[in-house]
Short mmCIF file of N, CA and C in Angstrom, two decimals:
data_model
loop_
_atom_site.label_atom_id
_atom_site.label_comp_id
_atom_site.label_asym_id
_atom_site.label_seq_id
_atom_site.Cartn_x
_atom_site.Cartn_y
_atom_site.Cartn_z
N UNK A 4 25.58 -12.90 -3.09
CA UNK A 4 24.86 -12.04 -1.99
C UNK A 4 25.80 -11.56 -1.11
N UNK A 5 27.07 -11.57 -1.47
CA UNK A 5 28.17 -10.31 -1.08
C UNK A 5 27.44 -9.24 -1.18
N UNK A 6 27.30 -9.20 -2.54
CA UNK A 6 27.95 -7.60 -2.91
C UNK A 6 26.56 -6.86 -2.29
N UNK A 7 25.89 -7.29 -2.05
CA UNK A 7 24.45 -6.34 -1.22
C UNK A 7 25.34 -5.85 0.56
N UNK A 8 26.20 -6.65 0.87
CA UNK A 8 26.50 -6.19 2.09
C UNK A 8 28.04 -4.95 1.51
N UNK A 9 28.37 -5.58 0.35
CA UNK A 9 29.69 -4.86 0.33
C UNK A 9 29.22 -2.96 -0.20
N UNK A 10 27.95 -3.19 -1.29
CA UNK A 10 27.32 -1.80 -1.05
C UNK A 10 27.11 -1.29 -0.04
N UNK A 11 26.16 -1.87 0.79
CA UNK A 11 25.91 -0.99 2.21
C UNK A 11 26.88 -0.61 3.01
N UNK A 12 28.49 -1.07 3.28
CA UNK A 12 29.51 -0.79 3.42
C UNK A 12 30.13 0.49 3.02
N UNK A 13 29.83 0.81 1.83
CA UNK A 13 30.62 2.06 0.42
C UNK A 13 30.24 2.95 0.37
N UNK A 14 28.38 2.08 1.03
CA UNK A 14 27.39 3.64 1.61
C UNK A 14 27.12 4.56 2.32
N UNK A 15 27.42 3.43 3.60
CA UNK A 15 27.77 3.67 5.09
C UNK A 15 29.18 4.92 4.90
N UNK A 16 30.15 4.36 4.45
CA UNK A 16 31.64 5.11 4.17
C UNK A 16 31.39 6.52 3.75
N UNK A 17 30.80 6.50 2.20
CA UNK A 17 30.64 7.61 1.78
C UNK A 17 29.45 8.58 2.77
N UNK A 18 28.39 8.35 3.35
CA UNK A 18 27.93 9.05 4.00
C UNK A 18 28.29 9.38 5.94
N UNK A 19 29.07 8.49 6.06
CA UNK A 19 30.13 9.08 6.94
C UNK A 19 30.98 10.37 6.95
N UNK A 20 31.82 9.95 6.03
CA UNK A 20 32.47 10.23 4.96
C UNK A 20 32.44 12.38 5.03
N UNK A 21 30.86 12.07 4.26
CA UNK A 21 30.93 13.20 3.71
C UNK A 21 29.63 13.31 4.13
N UNK A 22 28.47 13.39 4.74
CA UNK A 22 27.27 13.55 5.28
C UNK A 22 27.52 14.65 6.12
N UNK A 23 26.18 15.53 6.90
CA UNK A 23 25.74 16.20 7.28
C UNK A 23 25.77 15.58 8.82
N UNK A 24 25.58 16.28 9.69
CA UNK A 24 25.32 15.35 11.29
C UNK A 24 24.18 14.75 11.18
N UNK A 25 23.11 15.69 10.77
CA UNK A 25 21.46 15.28 10.91
C UNK A 25 21.82 13.82 10.21
N UNK A 26 22.20 13.94 8.69
CA UNK A 26 22.09 12.55 7.95
C UNK A 26 23.09 11.68 8.62
N UNK A 27 24.15 11.92 8.87
CA UNK A 27 24.82 10.40 10.10
C UNK A 27 23.82 9.51 10.76
N UNK A 28 23.06 10.47 11.80
CA UNK A 28 22.04 10.72 13.26
C UNK A 28 20.96 9.58 12.42
N UNK A 29 20.12 10.05 11.08
CA UNK A 29 19.01 9.90 10.96
C UNK A 29 19.49 8.13 10.20
N UNK A 30 20.60 8.28 9.48
CA UNK A 30 20.82 6.80 8.37
C UNK A 30 21.66 5.90 8.47
N UNK A 31 22.85 6.11 9.75
CA UNK A 31 23.60 5.63 9.54
C UNK A 31 23.34 4.38 10.72
N UNK A 32 22.89 4.61 11.93
CA UNK A 32 22.15 3.38 12.96
C UNK A 32 21.93 2.13 11.93
N UNK A 33 21.10 2.75 11.05
CA UNK A 33 20.24 1.84 10.53
C UNK A 33 20.71 0.85 8.78
N UNK A 34 21.88 1.26 8.50
CA UNK A 34 23.00 0.74 7.66
C UNK A 34 24.03 -0.05 8.36
N UNK A 35 24.35 0.82 9.12
CA UNK A 35 25.06 -0.10 10.10
C UNK A 35 24.80 -1.37 10.70
N UNK A 36 23.54 -1.02 11.11
CA UNK A 36 22.82 -2.27 11.92
C UNK A 36 22.57 -3.71 10.87
N UNK A 37 22.11 -2.84 9.27
CA UNK A 37 21.13 -4.36 8.65
C UNK A 37 19.81 -3.88 8.37
N UNK A 38 19.49 -3.14 9.15
CA UNK A 38 18.24 -2.68 8.86
C UNK A 38 18.49 -2.24 7.53
N UNK A 39 19.11 -1.48 6.56
CA UNK A 39 18.42 -0.90 5.81
C UNK A 39 20.35 -1.28 4.72
N UNK A 40 19.69 -1.54 3.31
CA UNK A 40 20.91 -1.64 2.38
C UNK A 40 21.44 -0.28 2.12
N UNK A 41 22.03 -0.79 1.25
CA UNK A 41 22.88 0.94 0.14
C UNK A 41 23.39 0.83 -1.07
N UNK A 42 23.13 1.70 -2.37
CA UNK A 42 23.28 1.06 -3.58
C UNK A 42 23.93 2.24 -3.86
N UNK A 43 25.33 2.23 -4.95
CA UNK A 43 25.49 3.37 -5.98
C UNK A 43 24.61 3.42 -6.69
N UNK A 44 24.32 4.67 -7.23
CA UNK A 44 23.68 5.12 -8.04
C UNK A 44 24.46 5.69 -9.23
N UNK A 45 25.35 5.81 -10.75
CA UNK A 45 25.99 5.49 -11.46
C UNK A 45 25.55 6.15 -12.45
N UNK A 46 25.39 5.09 -13.24
CA UNK A 46 25.79 4.89 -14.63
C UNK A 46 23.72 5.45 -15.03
N UNK A 47 23.78 6.13 -16.69
CA UNK A 47 22.95 6.27 -16.98
C UNK A 47 22.17 5.66 -18.62
N UNK A 48 20.64 5.19 -19.32
CA UNK A 48 21.38 4.70 -20.14
C UNK A 48 21.61 5.50 -21.32
N UNK A 49 21.69 6.91 -21.46
CA UNK A 49 22.19 7.33 -23.09
C UNK A 49 23.58 8.13 -22.31
N UNK A 50 24.58 7.14 -21.07
CA UNK A 50 25.62 7.67 -21.35
C UNK A 50 26.96 6.29 -20.53
N UNK A 51 26.32 5.65 -20.69
CA UNK A 51 26.68 4.60 -19.86
C UNK A 51 27.56 4.57 -18.48
N UNK A 52 28.86 4.14 -18.60
CA UNK A 52 30.06 4.57 -17.69
C UNK A 52 30.32 6.41 -17.95
N UNK A 53 29.85 6.37 -19.13
CA UNK A 53 30.45 8.30 -19.09
C UNK A 53 29.54 9.32 -17.90
N UNK A 54 30.31 9.37 -16.71
CA UNK A 54 30.27 10.12 -16.12
C UNK A 54 29.76 11.44 -16.41
N UNK A 55 30.56 12.17 -17.15
CA UNK A 55 29.90 13.60 -17.39
C UNK A 55 28.91 13.83 -17.95
N UNK A 56 28.56 12.76 -18.95
CA UNK A 56 27.34 12.72 -19.45
C UNK A 56 25.87 12.64 -18.67
N UNK A 57 26.18 12.59 -17.25
CA UNK A 57 24.58 12.43 -16.10
C UNK A 57 23.85 13.45 -16.92
N UNK A 58 22.44 12.71 -16.50
CA UNK A 58 21.47 14.21 -17.02
C UNK A 58 20.46 13.81 -16.30
N UNK A 59 20.93 12.93 -14.90
CA UNK A 59 20.08 13.10 -13.73
C UNK A 59 19.71 14.15 -13.01
N UNK A 60 18.34 15.06 -12.98
CA UNK A 60 18.60 16.26 -12.25
C UNK A 60 17.90 16.08 -11.17
N UNK A 61 18.42 17.51 -10.35
CA UNK A 61 18.52 17.59 -8.77
C UNK A 61 17.53 18.79 -8.90
N UNK A 62 16.61 19.04 -8.50
CA UNK A 62 15.57 20.78 -8.11
C UNK A 62 15.82 20.53 -6.63
N UNK A 63 16.16 21.24 -5.72
CA UNK A 63 15.93 22.35 -4.25
C UNK A 63 14.66 22.00 -4.23
N UNK A 64 13.84 21.74 -3.23
CA UNK A 64 12.70 21.41 -2.29
C UNK A 64 13.07 21.81 -0.49
N UNK A 65 12.78 23.23 -0.63
CA UNK A 65 12.62 23.64 0.83
C UNK A 65 14.08 23.39 1.07
N UNK A 66 14.30 21.90 2.18
CA UNK A 66 15.40 21.54 2.75
C UNK A 66 16.24 20.40 2.14
N UNK A 67 15.55 19.74 1.78
CA UNK A 67 15.82 18.90 0.85
C UNK A 67 15.54 18.99 -0.88
N UNK A 68 15.54 18.27 -1.94
CA UNK A 68 15.54 17.77 -2.92
C UNK A 68 15.02 16.76 -3.95
N UNK A 69 14.47 17.49 -5.11
CA UNK A 69 14.00 16.13 -5.67
C UNK A 69 14.56 15.48 -6.81
N UNK A 70 14.52 14.42 -7.17
CA UNK A 70 15.74 13.96 -8.30
C UNK A 70 14.61 13.35 -9.53
N UNK A 71 15.17 13.25 -10.95
CA UNK A 71 14.74 12.97 -11.88
C UNK A 71 15.26 12.50 -12.79
N UNK A 72 15.33 11.19 -13.26
CA UNK A 72 16.04 9.96 -14.16
C UNK A 72 15.96 9.21 -13.73
N UNK A 73 17.21 8.51 -14.58
CA UNK A 73 17.22 6.98 -14.78
C UNK A 73 18.43 6.47 -14.44
N UNK A 74 18.82 5.60 -13.78
CA UNK A 74 19.68 4.84 -13.77
C UNK A 74 20.05 3.38 -13.70
N UNK A 75 21.38 2.85 -14.81
CA UNK A 75 21.22 1.73 -15.37
C UNK A 75 22.35 0.99 -14.14
N UNK A 76 22.20 -0.35 -13.78
CA UNK A 76 23.61 -1.99 -13.58
C UNK A 76 23.15 -1.11 -12.37
N UNK A 77 22.36 -1.64 -11.45
CA UNK A 77 22.01 -0.72 -10.44
C UNK A 77 22.02 -2.15 -9.13
N UNK A 78 22.80 -2.45 -8.52
CA UNK A 78 23.35 -3.61 -8.06
C UNK A 78 22.23 -3.75 -6.98
N UNK A 79 21.59 -4.84 -6.41
CA UNK A 79 20.65 -4.51 -5.43
C UNK A 79 19.65 -3.68 -5.15
N UNK A 80 19.51 -3.08 -6.00
CA UNK A 80 18.53 -1.66 -6.38
C UNK A 80 18.01 -1.81 -5.86
N UNK A 81 16.52 -3.07 -5.80
CA UNK A 81 15.35 -3.33 -5.57
C UNK A 81 14.65 -4.55 -5.06
N UNK A 82 14.73 -5.30 -3.40
CA UNK A 82 14.88 -5.72 -3.12
C UNK A 82 13.69 -6.22 -2.02
N UNK A 83 13.20 -7.33 -0.99
CA UNK A 83 12.92 -7.36 0.18
C UNK A 83 13.78 -7.84 1.50
N UNK A 84 14.73 -7.62 0.67
CA UNK A 84 15.48 -8.28 2.16
C UNK A 84 15.90 -7.52 3.45
N UNK A 85 15.49 -6.21 2.76
CA UNK A 85 15.81 -4.93 4.30
C UNK A 85 14.50 -4.06 4.30
N UNK A 86 14.02 -3.80 5.37
CA UNK A 86 13.39 -2.73 5.29
C UNK A 86 13.13 -1.80 4.39
N UNK A 87 14.85 -1.07 4.28
CA UNK A 87 14.67 0.24 3.26
C UNK A 87 15.99 -0.23 2.47
N UNK A 88 16.33 0.70 1.29
CA UNK A 88 17.07 0.05 0.74
C UNK A 88 17.85 2.02 0.03
N UNK A 89 19.12 2.21 0.85
CA UNK A 89 18.89 4.16 0.73
C UNK A 89 19.98 3.95 -0.98
N UNK A 90 19.59 4.69 -1.21
CA UNK A 90 20.45 5.17 -2.67
C UNK A 90 21.64 6.22 -2.75
N UNK A 91 22.96 5.95 -3.19
CA UNK A 91 23.16 7.29 -3.09
C UNK A 91 23.61 7.59 -4.75
N UNK A 92 23.51 8.60 -4.31
CA UNK A 92 22.93 8.93 -6.18
C UNK A 92 23.77 9.78 -7.27
N UNK A 93 24.53 10.11 -7.93
CA UNK A 93 25.34 11.14 -8.78
C UNK A 93 24.20 11.79 -9.12
N UNK A 94 23.82 13.68 -9.25
CA UNK A 94 22.60 14.34 -9.91
C UNK A 94 23.37 15.32 -9.88
N UNK A 95 23.05 16.22 -11.26
CA UNK A 95 23.38 17.58 -11.27
C UNK A 95 22.57 18.42 -10.79
N UNK A 96 22.37 19.09 -10.01
CA UNK A 96 21.68 19.67 -9.10
C UNK A 96 21.21 21.36 -10.84
N UNK A 97 20.16 22.30 -10.61
CA UNK A 97 19.55 22.83 -11.79
C UNK A 97 20.60 24.40 -11.70
N UNK A 98 21.53 24.39 -12.46
CA UNK A 98 22.02 25.67 -12.58
C UNK A 98 23.97 24.99 -12.66
N UNK A 99 23.50 23.87 -12.49
CA UNK A 99 25.10 23.25 -11.96
C UNK A 99 26.07 23.52 -13.43
N UNK A 100 27.42 23.62 -13.29
CA UNK A 100 28.03 23.27 -14.69
C UNK A 100 27.92 21.99 -15.04
N UNK A 101 28.64 21.50 -16.75
CA UNK A 101 27.97 20.96 -17.22
C UNK A 101 29.74 19.71 -16.74
N UNK A 102 29.59 18.29 -17.62
CA UNK A 102 30.62 17.40 -16.89
C UNK A 102 30.73 17.38 -15.46
N UNK A 103 31.94 16.31 -14.97
CA UNK A 103 31.61 15.30 -13.94
C UNK A 103 31.82 16.28 -12.60
N UNK A 104 32.45 17.96 -12.55
CA UNK A 104 33.14 19.39 -11.97
C UNK A 104 31.19 19.80 -11.48
N UNK A 105 30.11 19.15 -12.01
CA UNK A 105 28.81 20.10 -11.62
C UNK A 105 28.08 18.38 -11.03
N UNK A 106 28.63 17.77 -11.07
CA UNK A 106 27.63 16.74 -10.36
C UNK A 106 27.47 16.89 -8.94
N UNK A 107 26.44 16.53 -8.14
CA UNK A 107 26.58 16.19 -5.96
C UNK A 107 25.94 14.57 -6.22
N UNK A 108 26.31 14.56 -4.61
CA UNK A 108 26.00 13.52 -4.35
C UNK A 108 24.72 13.89 -3.45
N UNK A 109 23.88 12.57 -3.33
CA UNK A 109 22.20 13.00 -3.03
C UNK A 109 21.77 11.34 -2.21
N UNK A 110 21.77 11.02 -0.98
CA UNK A 110 20.36 9.92 -0.70
C UNK A 110 19.44 10.46 -0.56
N UNK A 111 18.96 9.10 -1.31
CA UNK A 111 17.22 8.70 -1.62
C UNK A 111 17.22 7.72 -1.16
N UNK A 112 16.27 7.09 -0.57
CA UNK A 112 15.98 6.68 0.14
C UNK A 112 14.86 5.69 -0.77
N UNK A 113 14.23 4.31 -0.04
CA UNK A 113 12.85 3.63 -1.56
C UNK A 113 12.29 4.38 -0.78
N UNK A 114 11.62 3.76 1.05
CA UNK A 114 11.42 4.54 1.86
C UNK A 114 10.88 5.52 2.68
N UNK A 115 10.32 6.77 2.89
CA UNK A 115 10.29 7.92 3.84
C UNK A 115 9.64 8.16 3.97
N UNK A 116 9.66 7.94 5.37
CA UNK A 116 8.33 7.56 6.83
C UNK A 116 7.61 6.91 6.23
N UNK A 117 7.93 5.61 6.28
CA UNK A 117 7.31 4.44 5.60
C UNK A 117 6.49 4.56 4.98
N UNK A 118 6.29 5.32 3.84
CA UNK A 118 5.12 5.62 2.97
C UNK A 118 6.61 5.47 1.42
N UNK A 119 5.84 5.02 0.43
CA UNK A 119 7.07 4.62 -0.83
C UNK A 119 7.77 5.95 -1.56
N UNK A 120 8.94 6.03 -1.57
CA UNK A 120 9.13 7.43 -2.10
C UNK A 120 9.45 7.49 -3.54
N UNK A 121 9.30 8.09 -4.41
CA UNK A 121 9.54 7.70 -6.13
C UNK A 121 10.70 8.21 -6.58
N UNK A 122 10.86 6.06 -6.83
CA UNK A 122 12.05 5.94 -7.07
C UNK A 122 11.51 4.62 -6.67
N UNK A 123 11.49 3.75 -8.15
CA UNK A 123 11.42 2.67 -8.27
C UNK A 123 12.20 1.20 -9.34
N UNK A 124 12.05 0.30 -10.00
CA UNK A 124 12.81 -0.73 -10.53
C UNK A 124 11.91 -0.42 -11.52
N UNK A 125 12.33 -0.04 -12.56
CA UNK A 125 11.96 -0.57 -14.04
C UNK A 125 12.26 -1.74 -14.38
N UNK A 126 13.48 -1.97 -13.94
CA UNK A 126 13.59 -3.40 -14.87
C UNK A 126 14.57 -4.26 -14.07
N UNK A 127 14.76 -5.68 -14.37
CA UNK A 127 15.49 -6.22 -13.99
C UNK A 127 16.88 -6.53 -14.80
N UNK A 128 18.03 -6.46 -14.75
CA UNK A 128 19.10 -6.57 -15.68
C UNK A 128 19.53 -7.89 -15.78
N UNK A 129 20.84 -8.03 -16.69
CA UNK A 129 21.57 -10.27 -16.78
C UNK A 129 22.66 -9.18 -16.39
N UNK A 130 22.87 -9.41 -15.24
CA UNK A 130 24.92 -9.07 -16.02
C UNK A 130 25.45 -9.93 -15.60
N UNK A 131 27.00 -10.28 -16.45
CA UNK A 131 27.64 -11.40 -17.17
C UNK A 131 27.92 -11.66 -15.59
N UNK A 132 28.27 -12.83 -14.57
CA UNK A 132 29.39 -13.12 -13.82
C UNK A 132 28.36 -12.88 -12.31
N UNK A 133 27.60 -12.34 -12.44
CA UNK A 133 26.74 -11.76 -10.83
C UNK A 133 25.51 -12.47 -11.07
N UNK A 134 25.28 -13.42 -10.05
CA UNK A 134 24.25 -14.00 -9.70
C UNK A 134 23.43 -14.06 -8.49
N UNK A 135 22.42 -14.21 -8.82
CA UNK A 135 21.99 -14.34 -6.96
C UNK A 135 21.43 -12.89 -6.70
N UNK A 136 21.75 -11.95 -7.63
CA UNK A 136 21.62 -10.23 -7.57
C UNK A 136 20.27 -9.78 -8.52
N UNK A 137 19.78 -9.18 -7.97
CA UNK A 137 18.96 -8.36 -8.46
C UNK A 137 19.20 -6.71 -8.67
N UNK A 138 19.98 -6.48 -9.97
CA UNK A 138 20.81 -5.89 -10.79
C UNK A 138 19.62 -5.00 -11.90
N UNK A 139 19.21 -4.04 -11.15
CA UNK A 139 18.15 -2.43 -11.60
C UNK A 139 18.21 -1.58 -12.65
N UNK A 140 17.32 -1.20 -13.15
CA UNK A 140 17.16 0.27 -14.01
C UNK A 140 16.32 0.30 -13.13
N UNK A 141 16.99 1.76 -12.23
CA UNK A 141 15.88 2.40 -11.37
C UNK A 141 15.36 3.58 -11.75
N UNK A 142 14.12 4.01 -11.65
CA UNK A 142 13.34 5.56 -11.80
C UNK A 142 13.66 6.06 -11.07
N UNK A 143 13.72 7.41 -10.85
CA UNK A 143 13.94 8.40 -9.81
C UNK A 143 13.22 9.27 -10.23
N UNK A 144 11.99 9.66 -9.00
CA UNK A 144 10.84 10.61 -9.94
C UNK A 144 9.62 10.75 -11.34
N UNK A 145 9.26 9.84 -11.71
CA UNK A 145 8.41 9.89 -12.21
C UNK A 145 7.25 10.31 -12.13
N UNK A 146 6.84 9.98 -10.71
CA UNK A 146 5.62 11.06 -9.83
C UNK A 146 5.78 12.37 -8.97
N UNK A 147 6.78 12.97 -9.72
CA UNK A 147 7.02 14.04 -8.57
C UNK A 147 8.15 14.72 -8.25
N UNK A 148 8.94 13.31 -8.08
CA UNK A 148 10.68 13.87 -7.84
C UNK A 148 10.48 13.14 -6.53
N UNK A 149 11.50 12.77 -6.60
CA UNK A 149 12.16 11.25 -5.46
C UNK A 149 12.99 12.55 -4.25
N UNK A 150 12.70 12.09 -3.73
CA UNK A 150 12.92 13.21 -2.18
C UNK A 150 14.67 12.54 -1.76
N UNK A 151 15.28 13.83 -1.59
CA UNK A 151 16.45 13.39 -0.97
C UNK A 151 17.54 14.06 -0.63
N UNK A 152 18.26 13.94 0.36
CA UNK A 152 18.89 14.91 0.40
C UNK A 152 20.79 15.05 -0.22
N UNK A 153 21.39 16.89 0.50
CA UNK A 153 22.34 16.54 -0.39
C UNK A 153 23.47 15.92 0.62
N UNK A 154 24.43 15.13 0.00
CA UNK A 154 25.67 14.16 0.92
C UNK A 154 27.11 15.18 0.45
N UNK A 155 27.46 16.16 1.06
CA UNK A 155 28.32 17.04 1.62
C UNK A 155 27.60 18.35 0.33
N UNK A 156 28.68 18.71 -0.09
CA UNK A 156 28.63 19.91 -1.18
C UNK A 156 28.02 19.57 -2.36
N UNK A 157 27.40 20.83 -2.41
CA UNK A 157 27.29 21.13 -3.94
C UNK A 157 28.92 20.72 -4.94
N UNK A 158 28.43 20.10 -6.48
CA UNK A 158 28.89 19.99 -7.80
C UNK A 158 30.35 19.17 -6.58
N UNK A 159 30.24 18.32 -5.88
CA UNK A 159 31.41 17.69 -5.06
C UNK A 159 31.16 16.35 -5.39
N UNK A 160 29.92 15.99 -6.30
CA UNK A 160 29.38 14.77 -5.61
C UNK A 160 30.95 13.23 -6.16
N UNK A 161 31.46 13.97 -7.83
CA UNK A 161 32.68 12.90 -8.15
C UNK A 161 33.53 12.82 -6.86
N UNK A 162 34.23 13.61 -6.51
CA UNK A 162 34.92 13.43 -5.00
C UNK A 162 34.04 12.46 -3.89
N UNK A 163 33.44 12.77 -3.83
CA UNK A 163 32.51 11.75 -2.42
C UNK A 163 32.27 11.16 -2.84
N UNK A 164 31.62 10.30 -4.17
CA UNK A 164 31.73 8.89 -4.67
C UNK A 164 32.37 8.20 -4.89
N UNK A 165 33.52 8.60 -4.50
CA UNK A 165 34.86 7.91 -4.59
C UNK A 165 35.37 6.70 -3.69
N UNK A 166 35.17 7.95 -2.44
CA UNK A 166 34.85 6.88 -1.16
C UNK A 166 34.28 5.75 -1.24
N UNK A 167 33.15 6.19 -1.81
CA UNK A 167 32.24 4.89 -2.03
C UNK A 167 32.60 3.32 -3.11
N UNK A 168 33.09 3.87 -3.57
CA UNK A 168 33.77 3.17 -5.33
C UNK A 168 35.53 2.82 -5.44
N UNK A 169 36.34 3.64 -4.19
CA UNK A 169 37.54 2.61 -4.27
C UNK A 169 36.68 1.30 -3.38
N UNK A 170 35.83 1.50 -2.44
CA UNK A 170 35.71 0.41 -1.36
C UNK A 170 35.23 -0.46 -2.20
N UNK A 171 34.12 -0.19 -3.36
CA UNK A 171 33.75 -1.60 -4.02
C UNK A 171 34.60 -1.69 -5.22
N UNK A 172 35.80 -1.58 -5.29
CA UNK A 172 37.30 -1.80 -6.09
C UNK A 172 37.36 -2.94 -5.28
N UNK A 173 38.01 -2.50 -4.22
CA UNK A 173 38.42 -3.07 -3.46
C UNK A 173 37.25 -4.94 -3.14
N UNK A 174 35.82 -4.59 -3.12
CA UNK A 174 35.69 -5.77 -2.60
C UNK A 174 35.10 -6.41 -3.79
N UNK A 175 35.26 -5.92 -4.86
CA UNK A 175 34.70 -6.79 -6.08
C UNK A 175 36.31 -7.81 -6.39
N UNK A 176 37.06 -7.60 -6.55
CA UNK A 176 38.29 -7.99 -6.40
C UNK A 176 38.76 -8.37 -5.61
N UNK A 177 37.86 -8.69 -4.01
CA UNK A 177 38.73 -9.52 -3.37
C UNK A 177 37.40 -11.24 -4.33
N UNK A 178 35.79 -10.52 -4.47
CA UNK A 178 35.28 -11.37 -4.59
C UNK A 178 36.08 -12.31 -5.41
N UNK A 179 36.55 -11.11 -6.68
CA UNK A 179 36.62 -12.38 -8.24
C UNK A 179 37.94 -13.84 -7.64
#
C-alpha cells in the first residue's frame, strides 16, 4: 500500500516544482490532503522503458491539451481509495522533436469537474514482487482525448519528470 502514497508525494513534488501557479492552486491541496492520489505514467507497450520511443501524443485544445496513447506498468493507476487520481504523463506534443528532448509532462485527472475524463484502466498487470497494488495498463484518449494541462514548458518533460522519478527511486529502495 505504501506505493500509493509514495507516488502521490512524487506527483506533488513535481507539480510543486514545475507547475504553474494555477495548477498548484487547483491540484496541490487535494493531493497533499490525500483526497487525490497521483501516478507516474512513463512506459508504453511498444517502447517498454525506452522513453525516446514514446508515442503518446498531446494536441493543443484551447488553454488545455488532449492526450492519446497507452501507458503500461502504472502503479495505482486506477482504484477507489481516493476521490480522484492525478496522472503525471509523459507525452509528445504535436510538432515536437523525436527522442526524449521532445517529451513534455502533462497533468491528467481521472475525473474532471466530477465527470470521468477520457482515461481508464484497460487491464491490471501482475508485477513481480508488488502485492496489493492495482498496477494497470492505462488508456488515454479512446473517446476524443484525455483533457490535460501542461506541467512546465514544452519539451522539458524528462527534466520535470525526474523530480518525481528520483523521489520514487528513493522510496522503492527504502521499501526493498
